[in-house]
Coordinates of N, CA and C in Angstrom, one line a residue:
X1 N 33.2 -7.1 11.1 CA 33.2 -5.9 12.1 C 32.0 -5.2 11.6
X2 N 31.7 -4.4 12.6 CA 29.9 -3.6 12.9 C 31.0 -2.4 11.3
X3 N 29.4 -2.2 10.1 CA 29.4 -1.4 9.3 C 28.5 0.3 10.0
X4 N 28.9 0.6 9.1 CA 28.4 2.5 9.6 C 27.7 2.7 8.1
X5 N 25.8 3.2 9.3 CA 25.2 3.1 8.1 C 24.0 4.0 7.8
X6 N 24.8 5.2 9.2 CA 23.9 6.5 9.0 C 25.0 7.4 10.0
X7 N 25.2 8.8 9.5 CA 24.9 9.5 10.4 C 24.4 10.5 10.4
X8 N 24.2 12.0 11.3 CA 23.8 13.1 11.9 C 24.9 13.6 12.9
X9 N 24.6 15.2 12.9 CA 25.4 16.5 13.5 C 23.8 16.7 14.3
X10 N 24.0 17.0 15.8 CA 23.0 17.9 15.8 C 23.6 18.3 17.6
X11 N 23.6 19.7 17.9 CA 23.5 20.2 18.8 C 25.4 19.8 19.8
X12 N 26.3 19.4 18.4 CA 27.8 19.8 19.0 C 27.7 18.1 19.4
X13 N 27.5 17.2 18.4 CA 27.7 16.1 18.8 C 27.2 15.2 17.6
X14 N 27.6 13.7 17.2 CA 27.5 13.4 16.2 C 27.1 11.9 16.0
X15 N 25.1 11.8 16.2 CA 25.0 11.2 16.2 C 24.5 10.0 14.3
X16 N 25.1 8.3 15.1 CA 25.8 7.4 14.2 C 25.4 6.1 14.3
X17 N 25.1 5.4 13.3 CA 24.2 4.2 13.6 C 25.5 3.1 13.0
X18 N 25.7 2.2 14.1 CA 26.3 1.5 13.0 C 25.3 -0.8 13.3
X19 N 26.1 -1.3 11.9 CA 24.4 -2.4 12.1 C 25.7 -3.6 11.8
X20 N 25.8 -4.8 12.7 CA 26.3 -5.8 12.4 C 25.4 -7.2 12.7
X21 N 26.2 -8.1 12.9 CA 25.4 -10.2 12.6 C 24.9 -9.6 14.6
X22 N 23.9 -9.6 14.5 CA 23.5 -10.6 16.5 C 24.1 -11.7 16.3
X23 N 24.8 -12.2 16.6 CA 24.9 -14.0 17.1 C 24.4 -14.5 18.1
X24 N 23.4 -13.5 18.5 CA 22.1 -14.6 19.1 C 21.0 -15.1 18.9
X25 N 21.5 -14.6 17.2 CA 19.9 -15.0 16.2 C 20.4 -14.9 15.7
X26 N 19.5 -14.8 14.2 CA 19.9 -14.4 12.5 C 18.9 -13.9 12.1
X27 N 18.6 -12.5 13.1 CA 18.6 -10.9 12.8 C 19.8 -10.4 12.7
X28 N 20.2 -8.7 12.4 CA 20.4 -7.7 12.4 C 20.5 -7.2 13.5
X29 N 21.8 -6.5 14.4 CA 21.6 -6.2 15.1 C 22.4 -4.4 14.5
X30 N 21.5 -3.1 15.1 CA 21.9 -2.0 14.7 C 21.5 -2.2 16.3
X31 N 22.5 -0.5 15.9 CA 22.5 0.1 17.5 C 22.8 1.9 17.2
X32 N 22.4 3.1 18.0 CA 22.9 4.5 17.9 C 24.2 4.8 18.6
X33 N 24.7 4.9 18.3 CA 26.4 6.0 19.0 C 26.4 7.5 19.4
X34 N 26.8 8.0 19.8 CA 26.7 9.1 20.0 C 28.1 9.6 20.8
X35 N 28.7 10.5 19.9 CA 30.3 11.1 19.8 C 30.8 12.4 20.2
X36 N 31.2 13.3 20.4 CA 31.8 14.7 20.3 C 32.1 15.5 19.5
X37 N 31.6 16.5 18.7 CA 32.4 16.5 17.2 C 33.5 17.2 17.6
X38 N 34.0 17.7 18.8 CA 35.4 18.4 18.9 C 36.1 16.7 19.3
X39 N 35.5 15.8 19.3 CA 35.9 14.6 20.2 C 36.1 13.2 20.8
X40 N 36.2 12.7 21.1 CA 36.5 12.1 22.2 C 36.1 10.6 22.4
X41 N 35.4 9.9 23.7 CA 34.5 8.4 23.1 C 33.7 8.3 22.5
X42 N 32.6 7.5 22.2 CA 31.9 6.7 21.6 C 30.8 6.1 22.4
X43 N 29.7 6.7 22.8 CA 28.9 5.8 23.9 C 27.5 6.2 22.7
X44 N 26.8 4.2 23.4 CA 26.4 3.7 22.6 C 24.8 3.8 23.7
X45 N 23.8 4.8 22.5 CA 22.7 5.6 22.9 C 21.6 4.3 23.4
X46 N 21.6 3.2 22.8 CA 20.5 2.1 22.8 C 20.2 1.3 21.5
X47 N 19.7 -0.3 20.9 CA 20.1 -0.6 20.4 C 19.5 -2.1 20.3
X48 N 19.2 -2.3 19.3 CA 17.3 -3.8 18.5 C 18.4 -4.3 17.3
X49 N 17.5 -5.7 17.7 CA 17.9 -6.5 17.0 C 16.6 -5.9 15.2
X50 N 16.8 -6.4 14.1 CA 16.1 -5.5 13.0 C 15.8 -7.0 12.1
X51 N 14.9 -7.1 11.5 CA 15.0 -8.2 10.3 C 15.6 -6.8 8.8
X52 N 16.6 -8.0 8.3 CA 16.5 -7.1 6.6 C 16.0 -8.3 5.9
X53 N 15.0 -7.7 5.2 CA 14.9 -8.5 3.9 C 15.7 -9.2 2.8
X54 N 15.7 -10.4 2.8 CA 16.7 -10.8 2.1 C 18.3 -10.8 1.6
X55 N 18.7 -10.7 3.3 CA 19.8 -10.2 3.5 C 21.0 -11.2 2.9
X56 N 22.0 -10.1 2.0 CA 23.3 -10.8 1.7 C 23.7 -11.9 2.5
X57 N 24.8 -12.3 1.7 CA 25.2 -14.1 2.6 C 26.8 -13.1 3.4
X58 N 26.5 -13.0 5.4 CA 27.1 -12.6 6.0 C 28.6 -12.8 6.1
X59 N 28.8 -12.9 5.2 CA 30.1 -12.5 5.0 C 30.9 -11.2 3.9
X60 N 29.3 -10.7 3.6 CA 29.3 -9.7 2.4 C 30.1 -8.6 3.9
X61 N 30.4 -7.3 3.0 CA 30.6 -6.2 3.3 C 29.4 -5.4 3.9
X62 N 28.5 -5.6 2.6 CA 27.4 -4.2 2.9 C 26.3 -4.9 3.8
X63 N 26.2 -6.0 5.0 CA 25.0 -6.8 5.3 C 24.0 -6.0 5.7
X64 N 23.8 -4.6 5.7 CA 23.0 -4.3 6.0 C 22.3 -3.0 4.5
X65 N 23.1 -3.6 3.8 CA 23.1 -3.0 2.0 C 21.3 -3.1 1.4
X66 N 20.0 -2.8 1.1 CA 19.6 -3.3 0.2 C 19.5 -2.3 -0.6
X67 N 20.3 -2.7 -2.0 CA 20.2 -1.9 -3.1 C 19.3 -0.3 -3.5
X68 N 19.2 0.4 -3.3 CA 20.5 0.9 -3.7 C 20.4 1.9 -2.4
X69 N 20.1 1.5 -1.1 CA 19.8 3.0 0.7 C 20.2 1.3 0.9
X70 N 20.8 2.4 1.6 CA 21.5 1.4 3.0 C 20.3 1.5 4.4
X71 N 20.3 0.6 5.1 CA 19.6 0.3 5.7 C 18.8 1.1 7.1
X72 N 19.4 2.5 6.9 CA 18.5 4.0 7.5 C 18.1 5.1 6.5
X73 N 17.3 4.8 6.3 CA 18.0 5.9 5.4 C 16.9 7.1 5.8
X74 N 16.9 8.1 6.4 CA 16.7 8.8 6.6 C 16.0 9.0 7.7
X75 N 17.4 10.0 8.5 CA 16.6 10.4 10.2 C 16.1 11.8 10.2
X76 N 16.0 12.6 11.6 CA 15.4 13.2 12.4 C 15.7 13.5 13.7
X77 N 16.1 14.7 13.9 CA 15.9 15.3 15.7 C 15.2 16.0 15.7
X78 N 14.1 15.6 16.9 CA 13.0 16.5 17.4 C 13.2 16.8 19.1
X79 N 13.1 16.7 20.2 CA 11.8 17.2 21.5 C 12.4 15.7 21.8
X80 N 14.0 15.9 21.4 CA 14.9 14.7 22.9 C 15.4 13.4 22.1
X81 N 14.5 13.1 20.6 CA 14.7 12.0 20.2 C 15.6 12.0 19.0
X82 N 15.8 10.9 17.8 CA 15.9 10.6 16.9 C 15.3 9.8 16.5
X83 N 14.7 10.4 15.4 CA 13.8 9.0 14.3 C 14.4 9.1 13.3
X84 N 14.6 7.2 12.9 CA 15.2 6.9 12.3 C 14.3 6.2 11.0
X85 N 13.8 6.6 9.9 CA 13.5 5.7 8.8 C 13.8 4.6 8.5
X86 N 13.8 3.7 8.4 CA 14.8 2.3 7.8 C 13.8 1.7 7.3
X87 N 14.2 0.0 5.4 CA 14.0 0.2 4.8 C 12.9 -0.9 5.1
X88 N 13.3 -1.8 6.6 CA 11.6 -2.6 6.7 C 11.4 -2.5 7.4
X89 N 12.0 -1.3 8.9 CA 11.3 -2.2 10.6 C 11.0 -0.9 10.4
X90 N 10.0 0.0 9.6 CA 9.8 0.8 9.6 C 10.0 2.6 10.2
X91 N 9.6 3.4 11.3 CA 10.2 4.2 12.0 C 10.8 4.2 13.5
X92 N 11.9 4.2 13.8 CA 12.8 3.7 14.7 C 13.1 4.8 15.9
X93 N 12.3 5.1 16.6 CA 12.6 6.0 17.7 C 13.6 5.6 19.5
X94 N 14.5 7.0 18.5 CA 15.7 6.5 19.7 C 15.6 7.6 20.8
X95 N 15.9 7.3 22.0 CA 15.8 8.5 22.8 C 16.7 9.0 23.4
X96 N 17.8 10.8 23.1 CA 19.1 10.8 23.2 C 18.7 10.9 24.6
X97 N 18.1 10.4 25.6 CA 19.0 10.5 26.8 C 20.0 8.8 26.9
X98 N 19.5 8.3 26.2 CA 20.3 6.8 26.1 C 18.8 6.1 26.4
X99 N 18.5 4.6 26.0 CA 17.0 3.7 25.8 C 17.3 3.3 24.8
X100 N 16.4 2.0 24.8 CA 15.8 1.1 23.2 C 15.2 1.9 22.6
X101 N 15.1 1.3 21.7 CA 13.7 3.0 20.6 C 12.7 2.1 21.0
X102 N 11.2 2.6 20.3 CA 10.0 3.0 20.2 C 10.1 2.2 18.3
X103 N 8.7 1.9 18.1 CA 8.7 2.2 16.7 C 7.2 2.6 16.2
X104 N 7.4 3.2 15.3 CA 6.0 3.5 14.6 C 6.1 2.9 13.0
X105 N 5.5 1.9 13.4 CA 5.1 0.8 11.8 C 3.4 0.6 11.6
X106 N 3.5 -1.0 11.2 CA 2.4 -0.6 10.4 C 1.0 -1.1 11.7
X107 N 1.6 -0.8 12.8 CA 0.5 -1.3 14.3 C 0.4 0.3 14.0
X108 N 0.5 1.3 14.0 CA 0.4 2.6 14.3 C 0.1 3.4 13.2
X109 N 0.2 2.4 12.1 CA -1.3 2.8 10.6 C -0.1 3.6 10.0
X110 N 1.5 2.7 9.9 CA 2.1 2.9 8.2 C 1.2 2.8 7.2
X111 N 1.4 3.2 6.1 CA 0.8 1.3 5.0 C 1.5 0.7 3.9
X112 N 3.0 1.3 5.1 CA 4.8 0.6 4.2 C 5.8 1.1 5.1
X113 N 6.3 -0.6 5.4 CA 7.5 -0.2 6.5 C 8.7 0.3 6.1
X114 N 8.9 0.4 4.1 CA 9.4 0.7 4.0 C 10.1 2.1 3.8
X115 N 10.8 2.6 4.7 CA 10.6 4.7 4.5 C 11.4 4.8 4.1
X116 N 10.7 6.1 3.3 CA 12.2 6.6 2.6 C 12.8 7.9 2.8
X117 N 11.9 8.7 3.0 CA 12.5 10.1 3.8 C 10.6 10.6 4.8
X118 N 11.8 11.2 5.9 CA 10.9 11.7 7.1 C 11.2 13.1 6.9
X119 N 10.7 13.9 7.8 CA 11.3 15.4 8.7 C 9.4 15.8 10.0
X120 N 10.6 16.6 10.7 CA 9.9 16.9 11.8 C 8.9 17.7 11.7
X121 N 8.1 18.5 12.1 CA 7.6 19.8 11.8 C 6.7 20.0 13.2
X122 N 7.3 20.7 14.3 CA 6.6 20.7 15.8 C 5.8 19.9 16.1
X123 N 4.8 19.4 16.7 CA 4.3 18.1 16.6 C 4.3 16.7 15.7
X124 N 4.3 16.8 14.2 CA 3.8 16.6 13.3 C 5.1 16.3 12.7
X125 N 5.4 14.1 12.8 CA 6.3 14.0 11.5 C 5.4 13.3 10.4
X126 N 6.5 13.8 9.9 CA 5.2 13.8 7.6 C 6.9 12.6 7.2
X127 N 6.0 11.7 6.8 CA 7.3 10.4 5.8 C 6.5 10.3 4.7
X128 N 7.5 9.8 3.9 CA 6.7 9.6 2.1 C 6.7 8.4 2.3
X129 N 7.0 6.8 2.3 CA 6.7 6.2 2.1 C 6.6 4.6 0.9
X130 N 7.2 4.3 1.0 CA 7.1 1.9 -0.6 C 6.1 2.8 -0.8
X131 N 5.9 3.4 -1.9 CA 4.2 2.1 -3.0 C 4.0 3.5 -2.9
X132 N 3.8 5.3 -3.2 CA 3.2 6.1 -3.0 C 2.5 6.8 -2.0
X133 N 3.0 6.7 -1.2 CA 2.7 7.1 0.2 C 2.8 8.2 0.9
X134 N 2.2 9.3 1.5 CA 3.4 10.3 2.6 C 2.5 10.5 3.6
X135 N 3.0 11.0 4.1 CA 1.9 10.9 5.4 C 2.7 11.6 6.6
X136 N 1.3 12.0 7.4 CA 1.5 12.6 9.1 C 1.4 12.0 10.4
X137 N 2.2 11.8 10.8 CA 1.7 11.2 12.3 C 1.8 12.2 13.5
X138 N 1.0 11.7 14.2 CA 1.0 13.6 15.4 C 1.8 12.4 16.5
X139 N 3.3 12.8 17.0 CA 3.8 12.9 17.7 C 2.9 13.1 19.1
X140 N 1.6 13.9 19.4 CA 1.8 14.0 20.8 C 0.1 12.5 21.5
X141 N -0.6 12.9 19.7 CA -1.9 11.4 20.1 C -1.3 10.4 19.5
X142 N -0.8 10.3 18.0 CA 0.0 8.9 17.9 C -0.6 8.5 16.2
X143 N -1.8 9.7 16.3 CA -2.5 9.3 14.8 C -1.3 9.7 13.9
X144 N -1.9 8.7 12.8 CA -1.1 8.7 11.1 C -2.3 8.6 10.2
X145 N -2.2 9.3 9.4 CA -3.0 10.0 8.5 C -2.2 9.7 7.4
X146 N -3.0 9.3 5.4 CA -2.7 9.0 4.7 C -3.1 10.4 3.7
X147 N -2.0 11.3 3.9 CA -2.3 12.5 3.3 C -2.0 12.1 1.9
X148 N -1.9 10.9 1.4 CA -1.5 11.8 -0.3 C -1.6 9.6 -0.1
X149 N -2.0 9.1 -1.1 CA -1.7 7.9 -1.8 C -2.0 6.9 -2.8
X150 N -1.2 6.4 -3.2 CA -1.2 5.8 -5.7 C -2.1 5.3 -5.4
X151 N -2.6 4.4 -4.2 CA -3.4 3.2 -4.4 C -5.6 3.6 -4.1
X152 N -5.5 4.8 -3.1 CA -6.9 5.3 -3.2 C -7.1 6.2 -4.4
X153 N -8.2 5.3 -4.0 CA -9.2 5.3 -6.1 C -9.9 7.0 -5.0
X154 N -10.1 6.6 -4.2 CA -10.6 8.5 -3.4 C -9.9 9.6 -4.4
X155 N -10.2 10.5 -4.5 CA -9.1 11.6 -4.7 C -9.0 13.0 -4.3
X156 N -8.4 12.4 -3.2 CA -7.7 13.7 -2.0 C -6.3 14.4 -2.3
X157 N -5.9 14.1 -3.0 CA -5.1 14.6 -3.5 C -4.5 14.1 -4.9
X158 N -3.6 15.6 -4.8 CA -3.3 15.4 -6.6 C -3.0 14.3 -6.7
X159 N -2.1 13.6 -5.6 CA -1.2 12.2 -6.0 C -1.8 10.8 -5.7
X160 N -3.3 10.9 -5.9 CA -3.9 9.6 -5.4 C -4.6 8.6 -6.8
X161 N -4.2 7.7 -6.5 CA -4.9 6.8 -7.6 C -4.5 7.5 -9.1
X162 N -3.0 7.3 -8.9 CA -2.0 8.3 -10.0 C -1.2 7.6 -10.4
X163 N -0.8 6.6 -9.9 CA 0.3 5.7 -9.8 C 1.3 5.3 -9.2
X164 N 2.6 5.0 -9.2 CA 3.6 5.2 -8.5 C 4.1 6.9 -8.2
X165 N 5.1 7.1 -6.8 CA 5.5 8.4 -7.0 C 6.4 8.5 -5.7
X166 N 7.4 8.9 -5.8 CA 8.5 8.6 -4.9 C 8.9 10.5 -4.8
X167 N 9.2 10.6 -3.4 CA 9.8 11.6 -2.3 C 11.3 11.5 -2.5
X168 N 11.7 12.0 -3.5 CA 13.1 12.1 -3.2 C 14.5 13.0 -2.9
X169 N 13.8 13.9 -1.7 CA 14.2 15.0 -0.9 C 13.0 16.1 -0.4
X170 N 13.3 15.6 0.8 CA 11.9 16.2 2.0 C 13.3 17.4 2.7
X171 N 12.1 18.0 2.4 CA 12.5 19.4 3.5 C 11.7 20.3 5.1
X172 N 12.0 20.3 6.3 CA 11.3 21.2 7.0 C 10.5 22.6 6.8
X173 N 9.8 23.5 6.3 CA 9.6 24.3 6.7 C 9.1 25.2 8.3
X174 N 9.2 25.2 9.1 CA 8.7 25.1 10.1 C 7.8 25.9 10.7
X175 N 8.3 27.1 9.8 CA 8.1 28.7 9.9 C 6.7 29.4 9.4
X176 N 7.3 28.5 8.8 CA 5.9 27.7 7.5 C 4.8 27.5 7.9
X177 N 5.1 26.6 8.9 CA 4.1 25.6 8.8 C 3.9 24.2 7.9
X178 N 4.4 24.1 6.9 CA 5.0 23.2 5.9 C 6.0 22.3 5.9
X179 N 6.1 21.7 4.8 CA 6.6 21.1 4.2 C 7.2 21.2 2.5
X180 N 8.5 20.8 2.8 CA 8.8 21.1 1.0 C 9.5 19.6 0.5
X181 N 8.9 19.0 -0.7 CA 9.5 18.1 -1.4 C 9.2 17.8 -3.1
X182 N 10.3 17.2 -3.3 CA 11.1 17.0 -5.0 C 9.8 15.7 -5.0
X183 N 8.8 15.5 -5.8 CA 8.4 14.5 -6.7 C 9.1 13.7 -7.4
X184 N 9.4 12.6 -8.1 CA 9.8 11.4 -9.1 C 9.1 11.1 -9.6
X185 N 8.4 11.6 -10.6 CA 7.1 10.2 -11.6 C 8.0 8.8 -12.0
X186 N 7.5 7.7 -12.0 CA 8.3 6.3 -12.0 C 7.9 5.9 -13.8
X187 N 7.2 6.8 -13.9 CA 7.2 7.1 -16.0 C 6.7 7.9 -16.7
X188 N 7.6 8.4 -17.9 CA 6.9 9.4 -18.6 C 7.3 10.6 -17.8
X189 N 6.8 11.7 -18.3 CA 6.6 13.3 -17.8 C 5.5 13.6 -17.8
X190 N 5.5 13.4 -16.6 CA 4.3 13.5 -16.3 C 4.2 14.4 -15.1
X191 N 3.4 15.4 -15.1 CA 3.5 16.8 -15.2 C 2.7 16.9 -13.2
X192 N 3.0 16.4 -12.6 CA 2.9 16.2 -10.9 C 4.3 16.0 -10.7
X193 N 5.3 15.6 -11.4 CA 7.0 15.4 -10.6 C 6.8 17.2 -10.9
X194 N 7.6 17.6 -9.6 CA 8.4 18.7 -9.4 C 8.9 18.9 -8.0
X195 N 8.5 20.6 -8.4 CA 8.6 21.0 -6.3 C 7.3 21.3 -6.0
X196 N 7.4 20.0 -4.5 CA 5.7 20.3 -3.5 C 5.8 21.6 -2.7
X197 N 4.4 21.5 -1.7 CA 4.4 21.9 -0.7 C 3.4 21.6 -0.3
X198 N 3.7 21.0 1.3 CA 2.3 19.9 1.8 C 2.4 21.1 3.2
X199 N 0.7 22.0 3.1 CA 0.6 22.8 4.3 C -0.1 21.8 5.4
X200 N 0.9 22.3 6.4 CA 0.6 21.5 8.1 C -0.8 22.0 8.0
X201 N -0.5 23.1 8.1 CA -2.5 24.0 8.7 C -3.2 24.2 7.8
X202 N -3.2 24.0 6.6 CA -4.7 23.7 6.0 C -5.0 22.2 4.9
X203 N -3.2 21.8 5.2 CA -3.8 20.1 5.2 C -3.8 20.3 3.4
X204 N -3.2 21.2 2.8 CA -3.3 21.0 1.3 C -2.0 21.4 0.6
X205 N -2.1 20.9 -0.5 CA -0.6 20.3 -2.1 C -0.6 21.5 -2.5
X206 N 0.7 22.1 -2.9 CA 0.3 23.0 -4.1 C 1.2 23.2 -4.6
X207 N 2.0 23.1 -5.8 CA 3.2 22.5 -7.1 C 3.6 24.3 -6.9
X208 N 4.8 24.2 -6.9 CA 5.6 25.6 -6.9 C 6.3 25.8 -8.1
X209 N 7.1 24.0 -8.8 CA 8.0 24.8 -9.4 C 7.8 23.3 -10.3
X210 N 8.5 22.9 -11.4 CA 8.3 22.5 -12.7 C 9.2 21.3 -11.9
X211 N 10.7 21.8 -11.4 CA 11.4 20.3 -11.0 C 12.6 22.0 -10.3
X212 N 13.4 20.6 -9.8 CA 14.4 22.0 -8.9 C 15.6 20.4 -8.7
X213 N 16.5 20.8 -9.9 CA 17.2 19.2 -9.3 C 17.8 19.5 -8.8
X214 N 19.5 18.2 -8.2 CA 20.3 18.5 -8.4 C 20.1 18.1 -6.7
X215 N 20.7 17.8 -5.2 CA 20.4 17.0 -4.5 C 20.8 18.3 -3.5
X216 N 20.0 18.1 -2.5 CA 19.8 19.2 -1.5 C 20.6 18.9 -0.4
X217 N 20.9 20.1 -0.1 CA 21.0 20.6 1.8 C 20.3 20.4 2.3
X218 N 20.8 20.4 3.9 CA 19.9 20.8 5.1 C 19.4 22.0 5.1
X219 N 18.5 22.9 5.1 CA 18.2 24.1 5.2 C 18.9 24.6 6.3
X220 N 19.7 26.2 5.5 CA 20.5 27.2 6.0 C 19.8 28.4 6.2
X221 N 19.8 29.2 7.5 CA 19.4 30.4 6.8 C 18.4 30.2 5.5
X222 N 17.1 29.2 6.1 CA 16.1 29.5 5.2 C 16.3 29.2 3.8
X223 N 17.3 27.9 3.4 CA 17.8 28.6 1.8 C 18.2 26.9 1.4
X224 N 17.8 25.9 1.0 CA 18.3 25.6 0.5 C 19.2 24.7 -0.7
X225 N 20.4 24.7 -1.1 CA 21.2 24.3 -1.6 C 21.1 23.4 -2.0
X226 N 21.6 23.9 -3.8 CA 21.1 22.3 -4.8 C 23.0 22.5 -5.3
X227 N 22.6 21.2 -5.2 CA 24.2 20.3 -5.6 C 24.1 19.8 -7.3
X228 N 24.9 20.9 -8.5 CA 24.4 20.1 -9.1 C 25.5 20.2 -10.7
X229 N 25.1 19.5 -11.8 CA 27.1 19.2 -12.3 C 27.6 20.2 -12.5
X230 N 26.5 21.2 -12.9 CA 27.4 23.0 -13.2 C 27.3 23.8 -11.9
X231 N 27.5 23.6 -11.3 CA 27.5 24.7 -10.2 C 26.6 24.4 -9.1
X232 N 26.8 25.5 -8.2 CA 25.6 25.4 -7.4 C 24.6 26.7 -7.6
X233 N 23.6 25.4 -7.0 CA 22.2 27.4 -6.6 C 21.4 27.1 -6.1
X234 N 20.0 27.6 -5.5 CA 19.7 27.8 -4.4 C 18.0 27.8 -4.1
X235 N 17.6 27.5 -3.0 CA 16.0 27.7 -3.3 C 16.2 28.5 -1.8
X236 N 15.6 29.9 -2.6 CA 15.3 31.2 -1.1 C 14.4 31.9 -0.9
X237 N 14.2 33.2 -0.4 CA 12.7 33.2 -0.3 C 12.0 32.0 0.6
X238 N 12.0 32.0 0.9 CA 11.4 31.0 1.7 C 11.4 29.5 1.6
X239 N 12.5 29.4 0.6 CA 12.6 27.6 0.2 C 11.5 27.4 -0.6
X240 N 11.1 28.6 -1.9 CA 10.8 27.9 -2.8 C 11.5 28.4 -3.7
X241 N 12.1 29.6 -4.6 CA 12.8 30.2 -6.1 C 14.4 30.3 -6.2
X242 N 14.4 29.2 -7.3 CA 15.1 28.9 -7.6 C 17.0 29.5 -8.4
X243 N 17.2 30.2 -8.5 CA 18.6 30.4 -9.1 C 20.0 31.0 -8.4
X244 N 20.7 31.2 -9.1 CA 22.4 31.0 -9.6 C 23.0 31.4 -8.6
X245 N 23.5 30.6 -8.1 CA 24.9 31.8 -7.1 C 25.8 31.1 -7.0
X246 N 26.6 31.3 -5.9 CA 27.6 31.3 -6.5 C 29.3 30.4 -5.1

């Protein structure tokens, strides 16, 4: 049976992916479906075969899982398309009007084909990638730039040539032409960890808070709610300050 691997809600519809074995090849088949929130039949919008690094045995239920993340790690909907970050195929771009996806991958300038997080601000896609990269991709021109790279010797950002890092949360703030992200450092108590912004106009990074623990909600009325073990907190004042909430 197919396995549900990701879902998103947009404009009174649920968009979700299913994955399963493609009988015509040794690859896995990924397809995007849409159904009304109010209920009704699902419509297949597009599908593609994908490669999964070291997949488990076909009899395993988790045919699309590469611990600890599912195959589709992150999604964003903009400009009539759904952008899906994956663990091994870069970014798949599905038209919401229907049709099979195109790819944003290594040939388009991604330094890694494993995507952790992505968002879209205006005509710019921002993504964090395996290996310690933050990239921007211009959806109009197709240009991809690594704005942060843990492997770049030249210090062009606070994170360059400074060891591996990972964004475990990323949110778009289009009103202020920026993205917010929480940075996790894979070693020690590095001061670069915490809540940051990247301004798309100035192309500059700025640290906002030393930390912002908790799972992030989607942006709701310019706030991000944080789910924590001791209750709910929220980032407000333009998605920045953290305070207790009820």
